[in-house]
Amino acid sequence: MVRAGAELPRYTVRRSTRAKHARLTVTADGAAVVVLPQRAPLSSAAILVERHAAWLRRHMARADARRDRLDTRPPLGEGRTLLVNGIPHRVHLIADGQLTRGSVRRMLDTDQDGICGRLEVRHPLTLAPVPILDRWLREEARGVLTERVESMAPVVGVRPASISVRDQQTRWGSASKAGSLSFSWRLVLAPPFVLDAVVVHELAHLRHANHGAAFWALARSHAPRTDEARRWLRTNRSELRSALD
């Protein structure tokens, strides 16, 4: 049910059998949701919203701004630029009736702002170009992440058992007790200092399987911009998740 007071932001109430306390969240679409335990009175939702109304409006405004940025992006292949390992690349989609399989050609150049790139995605008329670009970006991410892990692991003092690159929906990276590391391929679309911070974060978990003081001290000593990287990912997660939409 949707509730709204005279001066309160609109919000939806959801009951949860797993919730022990009432909590307030803002979805990626900018919708406010109050999660209540099954037996909590409905009035506690309004109390929670009223208490945190300023916080709620601020985060809803940020979500609206993110949605506006996504809505105003040029379509893929019509001017959209992707940051790939720190270098902006203009994407060009080229349909070719003589092709039987797709390919991606990368070209680098320089302009007044530094190095820039061009990605030419060639595809048959019968194949969509986005999956072709998706596969190429995953392979690029695999190479970049593998290189960064191999470079940083000795510095952190650990030896990962394996590295995998996936399209994780809830985490940017993870580390198992067995020493396996997993990363989202979309990190290659983030600035290099952000990718490095996630790599160091997961390497540090091989020494500290928690988020205690020793873990954060280790992570920040090898990735000094860790806090900045975490803020960047929170602010830009929607752009990364929908980069090829």
Coordinates of N, CA and C in Angstrom, one line a residue:
M1 N 0.8 -1.2 0.0 CA 0.0 0.0 0.0 C 0.9 1.2 0.0
V2 N 0.4 2.3 -0.7 CA 1.1 3.5 -0.8 C 0.5 4.5 0.2
R3 N 1.4 5.1 1.0 CA 0.9 6.1 2.0 C 1.7 7.4 1.8
A4 N 1.0 8.5 2.1 CA 1.7 9.8 2.0 C 1.0 10.8 3.0
G5 N 1.8 11.4 3.9 CA 1.2 12.4 4.7 C 1.1 13.7 4.0
A6 N 0.6 14.7 4.7 CA 0.4 16.0 4.0 C 1.8 16.6 3.5
E7 N 2.8 16.4 4.3 CA 4.1 17.0 4.0 C 5.2 15.9 3.8
L8 N 4.8 14.6 3.8 CA 5.8 13.6 3.7 C 5.9 13.0 2.3
P9 N 7.1 12.6 2.0 CA 7.3 11.9 0.6 C 6.4 10.7 0.5
R10 N 6.0 10.3 -0.7 CA 5.2 9.1 -0.9 C 6.1 7.9 -0.6
Y11 N 5.6 6.9 -0.1 CA 6.3 5.7 0.2 C 5.4 4.5 0.2
T12 N 6.0 3.3 0.0 CA 5.3 2.0 0.0 C 5.7 1.2 1.2
V13 N 4.7 0.6 1.8 CA 5.0 -0.3 2.9 C 5.0 -1.8 2.5
R14 N 6.0 -2.5 2.9 CA 6.1 -3.9 2.5 C 6.4 -4.7 3.8
R15 N 5.6 -5.8 4.0 CA 5.8 -6.6 5.1 C 6.9 -7.7 4.8
S16 N 7.7 -8.1 5.8 CA 8.7 -9.1 5.6 C 8.7 -10.0 6.8
T17 N 8.7 -11.3 6.5 CA 8.8 -12.3 7.6 C 10.3 -12.4 8.2
R18 N 11.2 -11.8 7.4 CA 12.6 -11.9 7.9 C 13.0 -10.6 8.6
A19 N 12.3 -9.5 8.5 CA 12.7 -8.3 9.1 C 12.4 -8.3 10.6
K20 N 13.4 -7.9 11.3 CA 13.3 -7.8 12.8 C 13.0 -6.4 13.2
H21 N 13.4 -5.4 12.4 CA 13.1 -4.0 12.7 C 12.6 -3.3 11.5
A22 N 11.9 -2.2 11.6 CA 11.5 -1.4 10.5 C 12.7 -0.7 9.9
R23 N 12.7 -0.7 8.5 CA 13.8 0.0 7.9 C 13.3 0.7 6.6
L24 N 14.0 1.8 6.3 CA 13.6 2.6 5.2 C 14.7 2.5 4.1
T25 N 14.2 2.3 2.8 CA 15.2 2.2 1.7 C 14.6 3.1 0.6
V26 N 15.6 3.4 -0.3 CA 15.2 4.1 -1.6 C 15.7 3.2 -2.7
T27 N 14.8 2.8 -3.6 CA 15.2 1.9 -4.7 C 16.0 2.7 -5.8
A28 N 16.6 2.0 -6.7 CA 17.3 2.6 -7.8 C 16.4 3.5 -8.6
D29 N 15.1 3.3 -8.6 CA 14.2 4.1 -9.4 C 13.7 5.3 -8.6
G30 N 14.2 5.4 -7.4 CA 13.8 6.6 -6.6 C 12.6 6.4 -5.7
A31 N 12.1 5.2 -5.6 CA 10.9 4.9 -4.8 C 11.3 4.6 -3.4
A32 N 10.5 5.2 -2.4 CA 10.7 5.0 -1.0 C 10.0 3.8 -0.6
V33 N 10.6 2.9 0.2 CA 10.0 1.7 0.6 C 10.3 1.5 2.1
V34 N 9.2 1.3 2.9 CA 9.4 1.0 4.3 C 9.1 -0.5 4.5
V35 N 10.1 -1.2 5.0 CA 10.0 -2.7 5.3 C 9.6 -2.8 6.7
L36 N 8.5 -3.5 7.0 CA 8.1 -3.7 8.4 C 8.0 -5.2 8.7
P37 N 8.4 -5.5 10.0 CA 8.1 -6.9 10.4 C 6.6 -7.2 10.4
Q38 N 6.3 -8.5 10.3 CA 4.9 -8.9 10.2 C 4.0 -8.3 11.3
R39 N 4.5 -8.2 12.5 CA 3.6 -7.8 13.6 C 3.8 -6.3 13.9
A40 N 4.6 -5.6 13.2 CA 4.8 -4.2 13.5 C 3.5 -3.4 13.1
P41 N 3.1 -2.4 13.9 CA 1.9 -1.6 13.6 C 2.2 -0.7 12.3
L42 N 1.2 -0.5 11.5 CA 1.4 0.2 10.3 C 1.8 1.7 10.6
S43 N 1.4 2.2 11.7 CA 1.7 3.5 12.1 C 3.2 3.7 12.3
S44 N 4.0 2.7 12.5 CA 5.4 2.8 12.7 C 6.1 3.2 11.4
A45 N 5.5 2.9 10.2 CA 6.0 3.3 9.0 C 6.0 4.8 8.8
A46 N 4.9 5.4 9.2 CA 4.8 6.9 9.1 C 5.7 7.6 10.0
I47 N 5.9 7.0 11.2 CA 6.8 7.6 12.2 C 8.2 7.5 11.6
L48 N 8.6 6.4 11.0 CA 9.9 6.3 10.5 C 10.2 7.2 9.3
V49 N 9.2 7.4 8.4 CA 9.3 8.3 7.3 C 9.4 9.8 7.8
E50 N 8.6 10.1 8.8 CA 8.6 11.5 9.3 C 10.0 11.8 10.0
R51 N 10.5 10.8 10.7 CA 11.8 11.0 11.4 C 12.9 11.2 10.4
H52 N 12.9 10.5 9.3 CA 14.0 10.6 8.3 C 13.5 11.2 7.0
A53 N 12.6 12.2 7.1 CA 12.0 12.8 5.8 C 13.1 13.5 5.1
A54 N 14.0 14.2 5.8 CA 15.0 15.0 5.1 C 16.0 14.1 4.3
W55 N 16.4 13.0 5.0 CA 17.3 12.0 4.4 C 16.6 11.4 3.2
L56 N 15.3 11.1 3.4 CA 14.5 10.4 2.3 C 14.5 11.3 1.1
R57 N 14.1 12.6 1.3 CA 14.0 13.5 0.1 C 15.4 13.7 -0.6
R58 N 16.4 13.7 0.2 CA 17.8 13.9 -0.4 C 18.1 12.7 -1.3
H59 N 17.9 11.5 -0.8 CA 18.2 10.3 -1.6 C 17.2 10.1 -2.7
M60 N 16.0 10.4 -2.6 CA 15.1 10.4 -3.7 C 15.5 11.3 -4.8
A61 N 16.0 12.5 -4.4 CA 16.4 13.5 -5.4 C 17.6 13.0 -6.1
R62 N 18.5 12.3 -5.4 CA 19.7 11.8 -6.1 C 19.3 10.7 -7.1
A63 N 18.3 9.8 -6.7 CA 17.9 8.8 -7.6 C 17.2 9.4 -8.8
D64 N 16.5 10.5 -8.6 CA 15.8 11.2 -9.8 C 16.9 11.7 -10.7
A65 N 18.0 12.3 -10.1 CA 19.1 12.8 -10.9 C 19.8 11.7 -11.7
R66 N 20.0 10.6 -11.1 CA 20.6 9.4 -11.8 C 19.7 9.0 -12.9
R67 N 18.4 8.9 -12.7 CA 17.5 8.5 -13.8 C 17.5 9.5 -14.9
D68 N 17.6 10.8 -14.6 CA 17.6 11.8 -15.6 C 18.9 11.7 -16.5
R69 N 20.0 11.4 -15.8 CA 21.3 11.2 -16.5 C 21.2 10.0 -17.5
L70 N 20.5 8.9 -17.0 CA 20.4 7.7 -17.9 C 19.4 8.0 -19.1
D71 N 18.4 8.8 -18.8 CA 17.4 9.1 -19.8 C 17.9 10.0 -20.9
T72 N 18.9 10.8 -20.6 CA 19.4 11.8 -21.5 C 20.7 11.3 -22.2
R73 N 21.1 10.1 -21.9 CA 22.3 9.5 -22.7 C 22.0 9.3 -24.1
P74 N 22.9 9.5 -25.0 CA 22.7 9.2 -26.4 C 22.6 7.7 -26.5
P75 N 21.8 7.2 -27.5 CA 21.7 5.7 -27.7 C 23.0 5.1 -28.0
L76 N 23.2 3.8 -27.7 CA 24.4 3.1 -28.0 C 24.6 3.1 -29.5
G77 N 25.8 3.6 -30.0 CA 26.0 3.7 -31.4 C 25.6 5.0 -32.0
E78 N 25.1 5.9 -31.2 CA 24.7 7.2 -31.7 C 25.2 8.3 -30.9
G79 N 26.5 8.1 -30.4 CA 27.2 9.1 -29.7 C 27.5 8.8 -28.2
R80 N 27.0 7.6 -27.8 CA 27.3 7.3 -26.4 C 28.8 6.9 -26.2
T81 N 29.4 7.3 -25.1 CA 30.8 7.0 -24.8 C 30.9 6.1 -23.6
L82 N 31.7 5.1 -23.7 CA 32.0 4.2 -22.6 C 33.4 4.4 -22.1
L83 N 33.5 4.4 -20.8 CA 34.9 4.5 -20.2 C 35.4 3.0 -20.1
V84 N 36.4 2.7 -20.8 CA 37.0 1.3 -20.7 C 38.4 1.4 -20.2
N85 N 38.6 0.9 -19.0 CA 39.9 0.9 -18.3 C 40.5 2.3 -18.3
G86 N 39.6 3.3 -18.0 CA 40.0 4.7 -17.9 C 40.1 5.5 -19.1
I87 N 39.8 4.9 -20.3 CA 39.9 5.6 -21.5 C 38.5 5.7 -22.1
P88 N 38.0 7.0 -22.5 CA 36.7 7.1 -23.1 C 36.7 6.6 -24.5
H89 N 35.7 5.8 -24.8 CA 35.6 5.2 -26.1 C 34.2 5.5 -26.7
R90 N 34.2 6.0 -27.9 CA 32.9 6.2 -28.7 C 32.6 4.9 -29.4
V91 N 31.3 4.5 -29.2 CA 30.9 3.2 -29.8 C 30.2 3.5 -31.1
H92 N 30.6 2.7 -32.1 CA 30.0 2.8 -33.4 C 29.5 1.4 -33.8
L93 N 28.2 1.3 -34.2 CA 27.6 0.0 -34.6 C 27.5 0.0 -36.1
I94 N 28.1 -1.1 -36.7 CA 28.2 -1.2 -38.1 C 27.6 -2.5 -38.6
A95 N 26.4 -2.4 -39.2 CA 25.8 -3.6 -39.8 C 26.4 -4.0 -41.1
D96 N 26.6 -5.3 -41.4 CA 27.2 -5.7 -42.6 C 26.6 -7.0 -43.0
G97 N 25.8 -7.0 -44.1 CA 25.1 -8.1 -44.6 C 26.0 -9.2 -45.1
Q98 N 27.3 -9.0 -45.3 CA 28.2 -10.0 -45.8 C 28.9 -10.8 -44.6
L99 N 28.7 -10.3 -43.4 CA 29.3 -11.0 -42.2 C 28.5 -12.2 -41.8
T100 N 29.1 -13.2 -41.2 CA 28.4 -14.3 -40.6 C 28.6 -14.3 -39.1
R101 N 29.6 -13.5 -38.6 CA 29.8 -13.4 -37.2 C 30.2 -12.0 -36.8
G102 N 30.1 -11.6 -35.6 CA 30.4 -10.2 -35.2 C 31.8 -10.1 -34.7
S103 N 32.2 -8.9 -34.6 CA 33.6 -8.6 -34.1 C 33.6 -7.2 -33.5
V104 N 34.6 -6.9 -32.7 CA 34.8 -5.5 -32.2 C 36.3 -5.1 -32.5
R105 N 36.4 -4.0 -33.1 CA 37.7 -3.4 -33.4 C 37.9 -2.1 -32.6
R106 N 39.0 -2.1 -31.9 CA 39.3 -1.0 -31.0 C 40.5 -0.2 -31.6
M107 N 40.3 1.2 -31.6 CA 41.3 2.1 -32.1 C 41.5 3.2 -31.1
L108 N 42.7 3.5 -30.9 CA 43.1 4.5 -29.9 C 43.7 5.7 -30.6
D109 N 43.5 6.9 -30.1 CA 44.0 8.2 -30.6 C 44.2 9.1 -29.5
T110 N 44.6 10.3 -29.8 CA 44.7 11.3 -28.8 C 44.0 12.6 -29.2
D111 N 43.5 13.3 -28.2 CA 42.9 14.7 -28.5 C 43.4 15.6 -27.4
Q112 N 42.7 16.8 -27.3 CA 43.2 17.8 -26.3 C 43.0 17.3 -24.9
D113 N 42.2 16.3 -24.7 CA 42.0 15.8 -23.3 C 42.8 14.5 -23.0
G114 N 43.6 14.1 -24.0 CA 44.4 12.9 -23.7 C 44.1 11.7 -24.7
I115 N 44.2 10.5 -24.2 CA 43.9 9.3 -25.0 C 42.4 9.1 -25.1
C116 N 42.0 8.8 -26.3 CA 40.6 8.5 -26.5 C 40.5 7.3 -27.4
G117 N 39.3 6.6 -27.5 CA 39.2 5.4 -28.2 C 37.9 5.4 -29.0
R118 N 37.9 4.4 -30.0 CA 36.8 4.2 -30.8 C 36.5 2.6 -30.8
L119 N 35.3 2.2 -30.6 CA 35.0 0.8 -30.6 C 34.0 0.6 -31.8
E120 N 34.5 -0.1 -32.8 CA 33.6 -0.4 -34.0 C 33.1 -1.8 -33.8
V121 N 31.8 -1.9 -33.6 CA 31.1 -3.2 -33.4 C 30.5 -3.6 -34.7
R122 N 31.1 -4.5 -35.4 CA 30.6 -5.0 -36.7 C 29.7 -6.2 -36.5
H123 N 28.5 -6.3 -37.1 CA 27.6 -7.4 -36.8 C 26.8 -7.7 -38.1
P124 N 26.5 -9.0 -38.3 CA 25.6 -9.4 -39.4 C 24.2 -8.8 -39.2
L125 N 23.5 -8.7 -40.2 CA 22.1 -8.1 -40.1 C 21.3 -9.0 -39.2
T126 N 21.6 -10.3 -39.1 CA 20.8 -11.2 -38.3 C 21.2 -11.3 -36.9
L127 N 22.3 -10.6 -36.5 CA 22.7 -10.6 -35.1 C 22.7 -9.2 -34.5
A128 N 22.2 -9.1 -33.2 CA 22.2 -7.9 -32.5 C 23.6 -7.5 -32.1
P129 N 24.0 -6.2 -32.1 CA 25.3 -5.8 -31.8 C 25.7 -5.8 -30.3
V130 N 24.7 -5.7 -29.4 CA 25.0 -5.5 -28.0 C 25.6 -6.8 -27.4
P131 N 25.1 -8.0 -27.7 CA 25.8 -9.2 -27.1 C 27.3 -9.3 -27.6
I132 N 27.5 -8.8 -28.8 CA 28.9 -8.9 -29.4 C 29.8 -8.0 -28.5
L133 N 29.3 -6.8 -28.3 CA 30.1 -5.8 -27.5 C 30.2 -6.3 -26.0
D134 N 29.1 -6.9 -25.5 CA 29.1 -7.4 -24.2 C 30.3 -8.5 -24.0
R135 N 30.4 -9.4 -24.9 CA 31.4 -10.4 -24.9 C 32.8 -9.8 -24.9
W136 N 33.0 -8.8 -25.8 CA 34.3 -8.2 -25.9 C 34.7 -7.5 -24.6
L137 N 33.7 -6.8 -24.0 CA 34.0 -6.1 -22.7 C 34.3 -7.1 -21.6
R138 N 33.6 -8.2 -21.6 CA 33.9 -9.2 -20.6 C 35.4 -9.7 -20.7
E139 N 35.8 -10.0 -21.9 CA 37.2 -10.4 -22.1 C 38.2 -9.3 -21.7
E140 N 37.8 -8.1 -22.1 CA 38.7 -7.0 -21.7 C 38.8 -6.9 -20.2
A141 N 37.7 -7.0 -19.5 CA 37.6 -7.0 -18.0 C 38.4 -8.1 -17.4
R142 N 38.3 -9.3 -18.0 CA 39.1 -10.5 -17.5 C 40.6 -10.2 -17.6
G143 N 41.0 -9.6 -18.7 CA 42.5 -9.3 -18.8 C 42.9 -8.3 -17.8
V144 N 42.1 -7.2 -17.7 CA 42.5 -6.1 -16.8 C 42.5 -6.6 -15.3
L145 N 41.4 -7.3 -14.9 CA 41.3 -7.7 -13.5 C 42.3 -8.8 -13.2
T146 N 42.6 -9.7 -14.1 CA 43.7 -10.7 -13.8 C 45.0 -10.0 -13.6
E147 N 45.3 -9.0 -14.5 CA 46.6 -8.3 -14.4 C 46.7 -7.6 -13.0
R148 N 45.6 -6.9 -12.6 CA 45.6 -6.1 -11.4 C 45.7 -7.1 -10.2
V149 N 45.0 -8.2 -10.2 CA 45.1 -9.1 -9.1 C 46.6 -9.7 -9.0
E150 N 47.1 -10.1 -10.1 CA 48.5 -10.6 -10.1 C 49.5 -9.6 -9.6
S151 N 49.2 -8.3 -9.9 CA 50.2 -7.3 -9.5 C 50.0 -6.9 -8.1
M152 N 48.8 -6.9 -7.5 CA 48.6 -6.4 -6.2 C 48.7 -7.5 -5.1
A153 N 48.4 -8.8 -5.5 CA 48.4 -9.9 -4.5 C 49.7 -10.0 -3.7
P154 N 50.9 -9.9 -4.4 CA 52.1 -10.0 -3.6 C 52.3 -8.8 -2.6
V155 N 51.8 -7.7 -3.0 CA 51.9 -6.5 -2.2 C 51.1 -6.6 -1.0
V156 N 49.8 -7.2 -1.1 CA 48.9 -7.4 0.0 C 49.4 -8.6 0.8
G157 N 50.2 -9.5 0.2 CA 50.7 -10.6 0.9 C 49.8 -11.9 0.9
V158 N 49.1 -12.0 -0.2 CA 48.2 -13.2 -0.4 C 48.4 -13.9 -1.7
R159 N 47.9 -15.1 -1.9 CA 48.0 -15.8 -3.1 C 46.6 -16.4 -3.5
P160 N 45.8 -15.7 -4.3 CA 44.5 -16.2 -4.6 C 44.6 -17.5 -5.3
A161 N 43.6 -18.4 -5.1 CA 43.5 -19.7 -5.7 C 43.0 -19.6 -7.1
S162 N 42.1 -18.7 -7.4 CA 41.5 -18.5 -8.7 C 40.8 -17.2 -8.9
I163 N 40.6 -16.8 -10.1 CA 39.9 -15.5 -10.4 C 38.8 -15.8 -11.4
S164 N 37.6 -15.3 -11.2 CA 36.5 -15.4 -12.2 C 35.9 -14.0 -12.4
V165 N 35.4 -13.8 -13.6 CA 34.8 -12.6 -13.9 C 33.4 -12.9 -14.4
R166 N 32.4 -12.3 -13.7 CA 31.0 -12.6 -14.0 C 30.2 -11.3 -14.1
D167 N 28.9 -11.4 -14.2 CA 28.0 -10.2 -14.2 C 27.2 -10.3 -12.9
Q168 N 27.9 -10.1 -11.8 CA 27.2 -10.1 -10.5 C 26.3 -9.0 -10.3
Q169 N 25.1 -9.3 -9.7 CA 24.1 -8.3 -9.6 C 24.1 -7.5 -8.3
T170 N 24.6 -8.2 -7.3 CA 24.5 -7.5 -5.9 C 25.9 -7.1 -5.4
R171 N 27.0 -7.6 -5.9 CA 28.3 -7.3 -5.4 C 29.2 -6.9 -6.6
W172 N 30.2 -6.1 -6.3 CA 31.2 -5.8 -7.3 C 32.3 -6.8 -7.2
G173 N 32.5 -7.5 -6.1 CA 33.5 -8.5 -6.0 C 33.2 -9.4 -4.8
S174 N 33.9 -10.5 -4.7 CA 33.7 -11.4 -3.6 C 34.9 -12.3 -3.4
A175 N 35.1 -12.8 -2.2 CA 36.3 -13.6 -1.9 C 35.8 -14.8 -1.1
S176 N 36.2 -16.0 -1.5 CA 35.7 -17.2 -0.7 C 36.8 -17.6 0.3
K177 N 36.4 -18.5 1.2 CA 37.4 -19.0 2.2 C 38.5 -19.8 1.6
A178 N 38.1 -20.4 0.4 CA 39.1 -21.2 -0.3 C 40.1 -20.4 -1.1
G179 N 39.9 -19.1 -1.1 CA 40.9 -18.2 -1.8 C 40.5 -17.8 -3.2
S180 N 39.2 -18.1 -3.6 CA 38.7 -17.8 -5.0 C 38.2 -16.4 -5.0
L181 N 38.5 -15.6 -6.0 CA 38.1 -14.2 -6.1 C 37.1 -14.2 -7.3
S182 N 36.1 -13.4 -7.2 CA 35.1 -13.2 -8.3 C 34.8 -11.7 -8.4
F183 N 34.8 -11.2 -9.6 CA 34.5 -9.8 -9.9 C 33.5 -9.5 -10.9
S184 N 32.8 -8.4 -10.9 CA 31.9 -8.0 -11.9 C 32.7 -7.5 -13.1
W185 N 32.4 -7.9 -14.3 CA 33.1 -7.4 -15.5 C 32.8 -5.9 -15.7
R186 N 31.8 -5.4 -15.1 CA 31.4 -4.0 -15.3 C 32.4 -3.0 -14.6
L187 N 33.3 -3.6 -13.7 CA 34.3 -2.7 -13.1 C 35.3 -2.1 -14.2
V188 N 35.4 -2.8 -15.3 CA 36.3 -2.2 -16.4 C 35.7 -0.9 -16.9
L189 N 34.4 -0.6 -16.7 CA 33.8 0.6 -17.1 C 33.9 1.7 -16.1
A190 N 34.6 1.4 -14.9 CA 34.8 2.4 -13.9 C 36.2 3.0 -14.0
P191 N 36.5 4.1 -13.4 CA 37.9 4.6 -13.3 C 38.8 3.6 -12.7
P192 N 40.1 3.5 -13.2 CA 41.0 2.5 -12.7 C 41.2 2.5 -11.2
F193 N 41.1 3.7 -10.5 CA 41.3 3.7 -9.1 C 40.1 3.0 -8.4
V194 N 39.0 3.0 -9.0 CA 37.8 2.3 -8.4 C 38.0 0.8 -8.6
L195 N 38.4 0.3 -9.8 CA 38.7 -1.1 -10.0 C 39.8 -1.6 -9.0
D196 N 40.8 -0.8 -8.9 CA 41.9 -1.2 -8.0 C 41.4 -1.3 -6.6
A197 N 40.6 -0.4 -6.1 CA 40.1 -0.4 -4.8 C 39.3 -1.7 -4.5
V198 N 38.5 -2.1 -5.5 CA 37.7 -3.4 -5.3 C 38.6 -4.6 -5.3
V199 N 39.6 -4.6 -6.2 CA 40.6 -5.7 -6.2 C 41.3 -5.8 -4.8
V200 N 41.8 -4.7 -4.3 CA 42.5 -4.7 -3.0 C 41.5 -5.1 -1.9
H201 N 40.3 -4.7 -2.0 CA 39.2 -5.0 -1.0 C 39.1 -6.5 -0.9
E202 N 39.0 -7.2 -2.1 CA 38.8 -8.6 -2.0 C 40.1 -9.4 -1.7
L203 N 41.2 -8.8 -2.1 CA 42.5 -9.4 -1.7 C 42.7 -9.3 -0.1
A204 N 42.3 -8.2 0.4 CA 42.4 -8.0 1.9 C 41.5 -9.0 2.6
H205 N 40.4 -9.4 2.0 CA 39.5 -10.4 2.6 C 40.2 -11.8 2.7
L206 N 41.2 -12.1 1.9 CA 41.9 -13.3 2.1 C 42.8 -13.4 3.3
R207 N 43.0 -12.2 3.9 CA 43.7 -12.1 5.2 C 42.8 -11.8 6.3
H208 N 41.7 -11.1 6.1 CA 40.7 -10.8 7.1 C 39.3 -11.1 6.6
A209 N 38.7 -12.1 7.0 CA 37.4 -12.5 6.5 C 36.3 -11.7 7.3
N210 N 36.4 -10.4 7.4 CA 35.5 -9.6 8.0 C 35.7 -8.1 7.6
H211 N 35.0 -7.2 8.2 CA 35.2 -5.8 7.9 C 35.6 -5.1 9.2
G212 N 36.5 -5.7 9.9 CA 37.0 -5.1 11.1 C 38.1 -4.0 10.9
A213 N 38.6 -3.5 11.9 CA 39.6 -2.4 11.8 C 40.8 -2.8 11.1
A214 N 41.3 -4.1 11.4 CA 42.5 -4.5 10.7 C 42.3 -4.7 9.2
F215 N 41.1 -5.1 8.8 CA 40.8 -5.2 7.4 C 40.8 -3.9 6.7
W216 N 40.1 -2.9 7.3 CA 40.1 -1.6 6.6 C 41.5 -0.9 6.6
A217 N 42.2 -1.1 7.7 CA 43.6 -0.5 7.7 C 44.4 -1.1 6.5
L218 N 44.3 -2.4 6.3 CA 45.0 -3.1 5.2 C 44.6 -2.6 3.9
A219 N 43.2 -2.6 3.7 CA 42.7 -2.1 2.4 C 43.1 -0.7 2.1
R220 N 43.0 0.2 3.0 CA 43.3 1.6 2.8 C 44.8 1.8 2.6
S221 N 45.6 1.0 3.2 CA 47.0 1.2 3.0 C 47.5 0.9 1.6
H222 N 46.8 0.0 0.9 CA 47.1 -0.4 -0.4 C 46.2 0.3 -1.5
A223 N 45.1 0.8 -1.1 CA 44.2 1.5 -1.9 C 43.7 2.8 -1.2
P224 N 44.6 3.8 -1.1 CA 44.2 5.0 -0.3 C 42.9 5.7 -0.7
R225 N 42.5 5.5 -1.9 CA 41.2 6.1 -2.4 C 40.0 5.2 -2.2
T226 N 40.1 4.3 -1.3 CA 39.0 3.3 -1.0 C 37.7 4.0 -0.7
D227 N 37.7 4.9 0.1 CA 36.4 5.6 0.5 C 35.8 6.4 -0.7
E228 N 36.7 7.0 -1.5 CA 36.3 7.7 -2.7 C 35.7 6.7 -3.7
A229 N 36.3 5.6 -3.8 CA 35.9 4.6 -4.7 C 34.5 4.0 -4.3
R230 N 34.3 3.8 -3.1 CA 33.0 3.3 -2.6 C 31.9 4.3 -2.9
R231 N 32.2 5.6 -2.7 CA 31.2 6.6 -3.0 C 30.9 6.7 -4.5
W232 N 32.0 6.5 -5.3 CA 31.8 6.6 -6.8 C 30.9 5.4 -7.2
L233 N 31.1 4.2 -6.7 CA 30.3 3.1 -7.0 C 28.8 3.3 -6.6
R234 N 28.6 3.9 -5.4 CA 27.2 4.1 -5.0 C 26.5 5.1 -5.9
T235 N 27.3 6.1 -6.3 CA 26.7 7.2 -7.2 C 26.5 6.7 -8.6
N236 N 27.3 5.9 -9.1 CA 27.3 5.5 -10.5 C 26.9 4.1 -10.8
R237 N 26.4 3.4 -9.8 CA 26.0 2.0 -10.0 C 25.0 1.8 -11.1
S238 N 24.0 2.7 -11.2 CA 23.0 2.6 -12.2 C 23.6 2.7 -13.6
E239 N 24.5 3.7 -13.8 CA 25.2 3.8 -15.1 C 25.9 2.6 -15.5
L240 N 26.6 1.9 -14.5 CA 27.3 0.7 -14.9 C 26.4 -0.4 -15.2
R241 N 25.3 -0.6 -14.4 CA 24.4 -1.7 -14.6 C 23.7 -1.5 -16.0
S242 N 23.5 -0.3 -16.5 CA 22.7 -0.1 -17.7 C 23.6 0.4 -18.8
A243 N 24.9 0.2 -18.7 CA 25.8 0.8 -19.7 C 25.5 0.4 -21.1
L244 N 25.0 -0.8 -21.4 CA 24.7 -1.3 -22.7 C 23.2 -1.3 -23.1
D245 N 22.4 -0.7 -22.2 CA 21.0 -0.7 -22.5 C 20.7 0.3 -23.6

